[in-house]
PDB file of C-alpha atoms and ligand atoms in Angstrom:
ATOM      1  CA  UNK A  14      81.219 140.858 120.792  1.00  0.00           C
ATOM      2  CA  UNK A  15      81.101 141.151 124.553  1.00  0.00           C
ATOM      3  CA  UNK A  16      80.991 137.841 126.440  1.00  0.00           C
ATOM      4  CA  UNK A  17      78.631 138.022 129.395  1.00  0.00           C
ATOM      5  CA  UNK A  18      79.692 134.734 130.994  1.00  0.00           C
ATOM      6  CA  UNK A  19      81.697 131.599 130.210  1.00  0.00           C
ATOM      7  CA  UNK A  20      81.313 128.170 131.767  1.00  0.00           C
ATOM      8  CA  UNK A  21      82.405 124.609 131.008  1.00  0.00           C
ATOM      9  CA  UNK A  22      79.592 122.081 131.002  1.00  0.00           C
ATOM     10  CA  UNK A  23      79.020 118.462 130.090  1.00  0.00           C
ATOM     11  CA  UNK A  24      76.113 117.003 128.153  1.00  0.00           C
ATOM     12  CA  UNK A  25      75.153 113.372 127.502  1.00  0.00           C
ATOM     13  CA  UNK A  26      74.787 112.706 123.770  1.00  0.00           C
ATOM     14  CA  UNK A  27      74.221 109.510 121.714  1.00  0.00           C
ATOM     15  CA  UNK A  28      78.017 109.627 121.127  1.00  0.00           C
ATOM     16  CA  UNK A  29      78.810 109.742 124.843  1.00  0.00           C
ATOM     17  CA  UNK A  30      79.513 112.508 127.334  1.00  0.00           C
ATOM     18  CA  UNK A  31      80.581 115.726 125.627  1.00  0.00           C
ATOM     19  CA  UNK A  32      82.285 118.659 127.331  1.00  0.00           C
ATOM     20  CA  UNK A  33      81.549 122.068 125.949  1.00  0.00           C
ATOM     21  CA  UNK A  34      82.212 125.694 126.749  1.00  0.00           C
ATOM     22  CA  UNK A  35      79.118 127.829 126.972  1.00  0.00           C
ATOM     23  CA  UNK A  36      79.457 131.530 126.365  1.00  0.00           C
ATOM     24  CA  UNK A  37      76.565 133.835 126.988  1.00  0.00           C
ATOM     25  CA  UNK A  38      76.707 136.646 124.471  1.00  0.00           C
ATOM     26  CA  UNK A  39      74.510 139.257 122.886  1.00  0.00           C
ATOM     27  CA  UNK A  40      73.761 136.993 119.928  1.00  0.00           C
ATOM     28  CA  UNK A  41      70.440 136.209 118.247  1.00  0.00           C
ATOM     29  CA  UNK A  42      70.759 132.417 117.992  1.00  0.00           C
ATOM     30  CA  UNK A  43      72.611 129.462 119.449  1.00  0.00           C
ATOM     31  CA  UNK A  44      75.954 129.114 117.627  1.00  0.00           C
ATOM     32  CA  UNK A  45      78.075 125.984 117.770  1.00  0.00           C
ATOM     33  CA  UNK A  46      81.714 125.679 116.770  1.00  0.00           C
ATOM     34  CA  UNK A  47      84.138 122.762 116.843  1.00  0.00           C
ATOM     35  CA  UNK A  48      87.702 123.943 117.280  1.00  0.00           C
ATOM     36  CA  UNK A  49      90.681 122.245 115.625  1.00  0.00           C
ATOM     37  CA  UNK A  50      91.547 120.446 118.873  1.00  0.00           C
ATOM     38  CA  UNK A  51      88.018 118.958 118.883  1.00  0.00           C
ATOM     39  CA  UNK A  52      86.719 121.157 121.706  1.00  0.00           C
ATOM     40  CA  UNK A  53      83.147 122.409 121.400  1.00  0.00           C
ATOM     41  CA  UNK A  54      82.189 126.058 121.864  1.00  0.00           C
ATOM     42  CA  UNK A  55      78.616 127.241 122.071  1.00  0.00           C
ATOM     43  CA  UNK A  56      77.483 130.821 122.254  1.00  0.00           C
ATOM     44  CA  UNK A  57      73.893 131.572 123.159  1.00  0.00           C
ATOM     45  CA  UNK A  58      71.722 134.511 124.161  1.00  0.00           C
ATOM     46  CA  UNK A  59      71.312 135.016 127.901  1.00  0.00           C
ATOM     47  CA  UNK A  60      67.615 134.108 127.961  1.00  0.00           C
ATOM     48  CA  UNK A  61      67.915 130.654 126.272  1.00  0.00           C
ATOM     49  CA  UNK A  62      67.647 127.880 128.914  1.00  0.00           C
ATOM     50  CA  UNK A  63      70.462 125.309 129.213  1.00  0.00           C
ATOM     51  CA  UNK A  64      68.171 122.386 128.323  1.00  0.00           C
ATOM     52  CA  UNK A  65      67.364 124.080 125.001  1.00  0.00           C
ATOM     53  CA  UNK A  66      71.073 124.595 124.323  1.00  0.00           C
ATOM     54  CA  UNK A  67      71.822 120.996 125.221  1.00  0.00           C
ATOM     55  CA  UNK A  68      69.084 119.576 123.015  1.00  0.00           C
ATOM     56  CA  UNK A  69      70.611 121.661 120.214  1.00  0.00           C
ATOM     57  CA  UNK A  70      74.047 120.125 120.934  1.00  0.00           C
ATOM     58  CA  UNK A  71      72.511 116.626 120.978  1.00  0.00           C
ATOM     59  CA  UNK A  72      70.849 117.289 117.600  1.00  0.00           C
ATOM     60  CA  UNK A  73      74.264 118.287 116.227  1.00  0.00           C
ATOM     61  CA  UNK A  74      76.281 115.543 117.952  1.00  0.00           C
ATOM     62  CA  UNK A  75      76.865 113.505 114.781  1.00  0.00           C
ATOM     63  CA  UNK A  76      78.267 116.606 113.061  1.00  0.00           C
ATOM     64  CA  UNK A  77      80.456 117.381 116.121  1.00  0.00           C
ATOM     65  CA  UNK A  78      81.841 113.856 116.154  1.00  0.00           C
ATOM     66  CA  UNK A  79      82.629 113.959 112.423  1.00  0.00           C
ATOM     67  CA  UNK A  80      84.246 117.403 112.696  1.00  0.00           C
ATOM     68  CA  UNK A  81      86.459 116.216 115.578  1.00  0.00           C
ATOM     69  CA  UNK A  82      87.537 113.126 113.582  1.00  0.00           C
ATOM     70  CA  UNK A  83      88.213 115.299 110.528  1.00  0.00           C
ATOM     71  CA  UNK A  84      90.464 117.686 112.465  1.00  0.00           C
ATOM     72  CA  UNK A  85      92.244 114.851 114.271  1.00  0.00           C
ATOM     73  CA  UNK A  86      93.022 113.054 110.995  1.00  0.00           C
ATOM     74  CA  UNK A  87      94.076 116.266 109.310  1.00  0.00           C
ATOM     75  CA  UNK A  88      96.506 117.085 112.095  1.00  0.00           C
ATOM     76  CA  UNK A  89      97.894 113.552 112.089  1.00  0.00           C
ATOM     77  CA  UNK A  90      98.612 113.957 108.369  1.00  0.00           C
ATOM     78  CA  UNK A  91     100.448 117.194 109.071  1.00  0.00           C
ATOM     79  CA  UNK A  92     102.767 115.651 111.664  1.00  0.00           C
ATOM     80  CA  UNK A  93     105.884 114.051 110.148  1.00  0.00           C
ATOM     81  CA  UNK A  94     105.711 110.246 110.105  1.00  0.00           C
ATOM     82  CA  UNK A  95     107.477 108.406 112.923  1.00  0.00           C
ATOM     83  CA  UNK A  96     107.938 105.098 110.996  1.00  0.00           C
ATOM     84  CA  UNK A  97     106.709 103.024 113.904  1.00  0.00           C
ATOM     85  CA  UNK A  98     104.812  99.750 113.659  1.00  0.00           C
ATOM     86  CA  UNK A  99     101.083 100.237 113.002  1.00  0.00           C
ATOM     87  CA  UNK A 100     101.484 103.777 111.689  1.00  0.00           C
ATOM     88  CA  UNK A 101      99.029 104.753 108.976  1.00  0.00           C
ATOM     89  CA  UNK A 102     100.215 105.884 105.553  1.00  0.00           C
ATOM     90  CA  UNK A 103      98.118 106.687 102.487  1.00  0.00           C
ATOM     91  CA  UNK A 104      98.425 105.145  99.046  1.00  0.00           C
ATOM     92  CA  UNK A 105      96.102 105.998  96.147  1.00  0.00           C
ATOM     93  CA  UNK A 106      93.436 107.248  98.559  1.00  0.00           C
ATOM     94  CA  UNK A 107      93.499 104.189 100.813  1.00  0.00           C
ATOM     95  CA  UNK A 108      95.128 103.733 104.217  1.00  0.00           C
ATOM     96  CA  UNK A 109      98.163 101.471 104.482  1.00  0.00           C
ATOM     97  CA  UNK A 110      99.244 100.155 107.858  1.00  0.00           C
ATOM     98  CA  UNK A 111     102.979  99.968 108.417  1.00  0.00           C
ATOM     99  CA  UNK A 112     103.978  96.460 109.482  1.00  0.00           C
ATOM    100  CA  UNK A 113     107.617  96.211 110.526  1.00  0.00           C
ATOM    101  CA  UNK A 114     108.964  92.669 110.170  1.00  0.00           C
ATOM    102  CA  UNK A 115     112.388  91.597 111.449  1.00  0.00           C
ATOM    103  CA  UNK A 116     114.042  89.800 108.549  1.00  0.00           C
ATOM    104  CA  UNK A 117     117.566  89.118 107.272  1.00  0.00           C
ATOM    105  CA  UNK A 118     116.541  90.312 103.798  1.00  0.00           C
ATOM    106  CA  UNK A 119     115.571  93.986 103.670  1.00  0.00           C
ATOM    107  CA  UNK A 120     112.743  95.170 101.413  1.00  0.00           C
ATOM    108  CA  UNK A 121     109.302  96.793 101.482  1.00  0.00           C
ATOM    109  CA  UNK A 122     106.167  95.533  99.788  1.00  0.00           C
ATOM    110  CA  UNK A 123     102.438  96.113  99.885  1.00  0.00           C
ATOM    111  CA  UNK A 124     100.271  93.220 101.022  1.00  0.00           C
ATOM    112  CA  UNK A 125      96.524  93.938 101.168  1.00  0.00           C
ATOM    113  CA  UNK A 126      96.148  97.021 103.332  1.00  0.00           C
ATOM    114  CA  UNK A 127      99.623  96.664 104.831  1.00  0.00           C
ATOM    115  CA  UNK A 128     102.942  98.147 103.869  1.00  0.00           C
ATOM    116  CA  UNK A 129     105.308  95.430 105.058  1.00  0.00           C
ATOM    117  CA  UNK A 130     108.818  96.614 105.723  1.00  0.00           C
ATOM    118  CA  UNK A 131     111.307  93.801 106.212  1.00  0.00           C
ATOM    119  CA  UNK A 132     114.307  95.091 108.101  1.00  0.00           C
ATOM    120  CA  UNK A 133     117.192  93.509 110.005  1.00  0.00           C
ATOM    121  CA  UNK A 134     116.920  95.853 112.970  1.00  0.00           C
ATOM    122  CA  UNK A 135     113.260  96.676 113.635  1.00  0.00           C
ATOM    123  CA  UNK A 136     114.351  99.553 115.911  1.00  0.00           C
ATOM    124  CA  UNK A 137     116.298 101.264 113.126  1.00  0.00           C
ATOM    125  CA  UNK A 138     113.873 104.056 112.221  1.00  0.00           C
ATOM    126  CA  UNK A 139     116.207 105.649 109.660  1.00  0.00           C
ATOM    127  CA  UNK A 140     116.481 102.339 107.796  1.00  0.00           C
ATOM    128  CA  UNK A 141     112.685 101.803 107.932  1.00  0.00           C
ATOM    129  CA  UNK A 142     112.180 105.337 106.575  1.00  0.00           C
ATOM    130  CA  UNK A 143     114.636 104.636 103.730  1.00  0.00           C
ATOM    131  CA  UNK A 144     112.900 101.385 102.772  1.00  0.00           C
ATOM    132  CA  UNK A 145     109.467 103.072 102.951  1.00  0.00           C
ATOM    133  CA  UNK A 146     110.613 106.092 100.919  1.00  0.00           C
ATOM    134  CA  UNK A 147     112.200 103.850  98.276  1.00  0.00           C
ATOM    135  CA  UNK A 148     108.986 101.850  97.975  1.00  0.00           C
ATOM    136  CA  UNK A 149     106.961 105.049  97.555  1.00  0.00           C
ATOM    137  CA  UNK A 150     109.441 106.359  94.961  1.00  0.00           C
ATOM    138  CA  UNK A 151     109.060 103.202  92.889  1.00  0.00           C
ATOM    139  CA  UNK A 152     105.272 103.394  93.126  1.00  0.00           C
ATOM    140  CA  UNK A 153     105.363 107.096  92.104  1.00  0.00           C
ATOM    141  CA  UNK A 154     107.442 106.311  89.010  1.00  0.00           C
ATOM    142  CA  UNK A 155     105.184 103.456  87.983  1.00  0.00           C
ATOM    143  CA  UNK A 156     101.770 105.018  88.698  1.00  0.00           C
ATOM    144  CA  UNK A 157     102.606 108.553  87.526  1.00  0.00           C
ATOM    145  CA  UNK A 158     104.320 107.108  84.432  1.00  0.00           C
ATOM    146  CA  UNK A 159     101.182 105.115  83.559  1.00  0.00           C
ATOM    147  CA  UNK A 160      98.924 108.152  84.020  1.00  0.00           C
ATOM    148  CA  UNK A 161     101.196 110.446  81.976  1.00  0.00           C
ATOM    149  CA  UNK A 162     101.175 107.857  79.154  1.00  0.00           C
ATOM    150  CA  UNK A 163      97.355 107.577  79.310  1.00  0.00           C
ATOM    151  CA  UNK A 164      96.719 111.326  79.367  1.00  0.00           C
ATOM    152  CA  UNK A 165      99.478 111.823  76.780  1.00  0.00           C
ATOM    153  CA  UNK A 166      97.561 109.491  74.476  1.00  0.00           C
ATOM    154  CA  UNK A 167      94.519 111.743  74.717  1.00  0.00           C
ATOM    155  CA  UNK A 168      96.600 114.870  73.990  1.00  0.00           C
ATOM    156  CA  UNK A 169      98.258 113.414  70.887  1.00  0.00           C
ATOM    157  CA  UNK A 170      95.372 114.822  68.841  1.00  0.00           C
ATOM    158  CA  UNK A 171      96.516 118.323  69.837  1.00  0.00           C
ATOM    159  CA  UNK A 172     100.051 117.619  68.628  1.00  0.00           C
ATOM    160  CA  UNK A 173     101.464 117.396  72.172  1.00  0.00           C
ATOM    161  CA  UNK A 174     104.515 115.124  72.377  1.00  0.00           C
ATOM    162  CA  UNK A 175     104.888 112.819  75.379  1.00  0.00           C
ATOM    163  CA  UNK A 176     106.723 114.904  78.005  1.00  0.00           C
ATOM    164  CA  UNK A 177     109.549 113.919  80.298  1.00  0.00           C
ATOM    165  CA  UNK A 178     108.242 113.139  83.809  1.00  0.00           C
ATOM    166  CA  UNK A 179     110.014 114.404  86.902  1.00  0.00           C
ATOM    167  CA  UNK A 180     108.940 113.564  90.461  1.00  0.00           C
ATOM    168  CA  UNK A 181     109.833 115.898  93.302  1.00  0.00           C
ATOM    169  CA  UNK A 182     108.918 116.763  96.859  1.00  0.00           C
ATOM    170  CA  UNK A 183     107.172 120.119  96.697  1.00  0.00           C
ATOM    171  CA  UNK A 184     105.582 122.016  99.546  1.00  0.00           C
ATOM    172  CA  UNK A 185     103.172 124.327  97.752  1.00  0.00           C
ATOM    173  CA  UNK A 186     102.078 122.751  94.478  1.00  0.00           C
ATOM    174  CA  UNK A 187     100.845 119.491  93.002  1.00  0.00           C
ATOM    175  CA  UNK A 188     102.583 119.778  89.716  1.00  0.00           C
ATOM    176  CA  UNK A 189     104.168 122.074  87.186  1.00  0.00           C
ATOM    177  CA  UNK A 190     104.684 122.145  83.458  1.00  0.00           C
ATOM    178  CA  UNK A 191     107.771 123.389  81.645  1.00  0.00           C
ATOM    179  CA  UNK A 192     106.024 123.707  78.317  1.00  0.00           C
ATOM    180  CA  UNK A 193     109.039 124.872  76.280  1.00  0.00           C
ATOM    181  CA  UNK A 194     111.231 122.013  77.525  1.00  0.00           C
ATOM    182  CA  UNK A 195     108.455 119.403  77.474  1.00  0.00           C
ATOM    183  CA  UNK A 196     108.704 118.497  81.165  1.00  0.00           C
ATOM    184  CA  UNK A 197     105.927 117.743  83.645  1.00  0.00           C
ATOM    185  CA  UNK A 198     106.938 117.713  87.308  1.00  0.00           C
ATOM    186  CA  UNK A 199     104.652 116.022  89.821  1.00  0.00           C
ATOM    187  CA  UNK A 200     104.628 116.254  93.607  1.00  0.00           C
ATOM    188  CA  UNK A 201     105.489 112.831  95.021  1.00  0.00           C
ATOM    189  CA  UNK A 202     102.815 113.194  97.688  1.00  0.00           C
ATOM    190  CA  UNK A 203     100.189 112.854  94.932  1.00  0.00           C
ATOM    191  CA  UNK A 204     100.675 109.090  95.344  1.00  0.00           C
ATOM    192  CA  UNK A 205      98.633 109.393  98.563  1.00  0.00           C
ATOM    193  CA  UNK A 206      95.585 110.632  96.615  1.00  0.00           C
ATOM    194  CA  UNK A 207      92.983 108.607  94.700  1.00  0.00           C
ATOM    195  CA  UNK A 208      94.039 107.875  91.126  1.00  0.00           C
ATOM    196  CA  UNK A 209      91.468 110.210  89.527  1.00  0.00           C
ATOM    197  CA  UNK A 210      92.898 113.109  91.568  1.00  0.00           C
ATOM    198  CA  UNK A 211      96.351 112.380  90.088  1.00  0.00           C
ATOM    199  CA  UNK A 212      94.778 112.177  86.616  1.00  0.00           C
ATOM    200  CA  UNK A 213      93.268 115.599  87.169  1.00  0.00           C
ATOM    201  CA  UNK A 214      96.668 117.142  88.032  1.00  0.00           C
ATOM    202  CA  UNK A 215      98.329 115.457  85.041  1.00  0.00           C
ATOM    203  CA  UNK A 216      95.545 116.635  82.695  1.00  0.00           C
ATOM    204  CA  UNK A 217      95.882 120.158  84.109  1.00  0.00           C
ATOM    205  CA  UNK A 218      99.613 120.160  83.373  1.00  0.00           C
ATOM    206  CA  UNK A 219      99.069 118.761  79.864  1.00  0.00           C
ATOM    207  CA  UNK A 220      96.636 121.617  79.148  1.00  0.00           C
ATOM    208  CA  UNK A 221      99.535 124.007  79.815  1.00  0.00           C
ATOM    209  CA  UNK A 222     101.333 122.653  76.739  1.00  0.00           C
ATOM    210  CA  UNK A 223      98.537 124.296  74.741  1.00  0.00           C
ATOM    211  CA  UNK A 224      97.635 127.229  77.016  1.00  0.00           C
ATOM    212  CA  UNK A 225     100.575 128.249  79.269  1.00  0.00           C
ATOM    213  CA  UNK A 226      98.421 130.489  81.498  1.00  0.00           C
ATOM    214  CA  UNK A 227      95.214 129.884  83.407  1.00  0.00           C
ATOM    215  CA  UNK A 228      93.183 131.633  80.731  1.00  0.00           C
ATOM    216  CA  UNK A 229      89.534 131.066  79.830  1.00  0.00           C
ATOM    217  CA  UNK A 230      90.706 128.857  76.967  1.00  0.00           C
ATOM    218  CA  UNK A 231      92.818 126.837  79.388  1.00  0.00           C
ATOM    219  CA  UNK A 232      89.799 126.052  81.599  1.00  0.00           C
ATOM    220  CA  UNK A 233      87.639 125.355  78.529  1.00  0.00           C
ATOM    221  CA  UNK A 234      90.174 122.722  77.423  1.00  0.00           C
ATOM    222  CA  UNK A 235      90.530 121.278  80.927  1.00  0.00           C
ATOM    223  CA  UNK A 236      86.723 121.060  81.207  1.00  0.00           C
ATOM    224  CA  UNK A 237      86.592 119.198  77.897  1.00  0.00           C
ATOM    225  CA  UNK A 238      89.365 116.736  78.758  1.00  0.00           C
ATOM    226  CA  UNK A 239      88.499 116.291  82.436  1.00  0.00           C
ATOM    227  CA  UNK A 240      84.885 117.405  83.000  1.00  0.00           C
ATOM    228  CA  UNK A 241      84.936 116.549  86.710  1.00  0.00           C
ATOM    229  CA  UNK A 242      88.132 118.481  87.468  1.00  0.00           C
ATOM    230  CA  UNK A 243      86.618 120.686  90.171  1.00  0.00           C
ATOM    231  CA  UNK A 244      85.410 117.734  92.281  1.00  0.00           C
ATOM    232  CA  UNK A 245      88.800 116.007  91.925  1.00  0.00           C
ATOM    233  CA  UNK A 246      90.657 119.174  92.897  1.00  0.00           C
ATOM    234  CA  UNK A 247      88.513 119.574  96.018  1.00  0.00           C
ATOM    235  CA  UNK A 248      88.927 115.918  96.922  1.00  0.00           C
ATOM    236  CA  UNK A 249      92.707 116.155  96.496  1.00  0.00           C
ATOM    237  CA  UNK A 250      92.920 119.207  98.724  1.00  0.00           C
ATOM    238  CA  UNK A 251      90.818 117.456 101.353  1.00  0.00           C
ATOM    239  CA  UNK A 252      92.744 114.175 101.331  1.00  0.00           C
ATOM    240  CA  UNK A 253      96.363 115.278 101.025  1.00  0.00           C
ATOM    241  CA  UNK A 254      97.471 118.262 103.088  1.00  0.00           C
ATOM    242  CA  UNK A 255     100.693 119.806 101.824  1.00  0.00           C
TER     243      UNK A 255
HETATM  244 ZN1   ZN B  17      98.282 125.453  86.136  1.00  0.00          ZN
END
């Protein structure tokens, strides 16, 4: 669509001053978009006065603010961690603040909403990463192991034996099931998601022991064993970005 004019403007909203780009186009209505960098784009027909456009922006300012926060958080999650003091990690759907403590004994432990990493040299990022990763690995083994045992208990009635659990870093999937070998592999980043999201993935993989493919019968079984699976899947995809 042909842009007739473009200008950058600023409007006062209940959330403070907001810059936006106004494009005059041959459109029917005022359209508002928040880009991934948080910038606001508005396209409007030529005849609509600026005050009408700005009152529209003001009416949508809460949405704009939330969209900008959403994109900012999503992009932060995508960036690799820097293992610096105060950095935010996720654990079972809740934020954990990294607290680096200089100490002669080296270990990591969770305390309230903090992940406390005790390290001899608080500037040694590689060592802090190692201690953090080891802590997460232990938590993965414990939490995933518990969930596999719980879900396994529910699948005993179908004659499914308790599988071997493997935990891996995977870039494109949450889990997989080797149904002939009796192995379930889970993505270690699942530990960042709320527990019910992990339960959903584990239940999904258990269903593959009975129905290897994503057939109608597979989804019928998943729906029976985990009725809320769709909501958990959406929540997982929103909270942990692979
Ligand atoms: Zn599947």
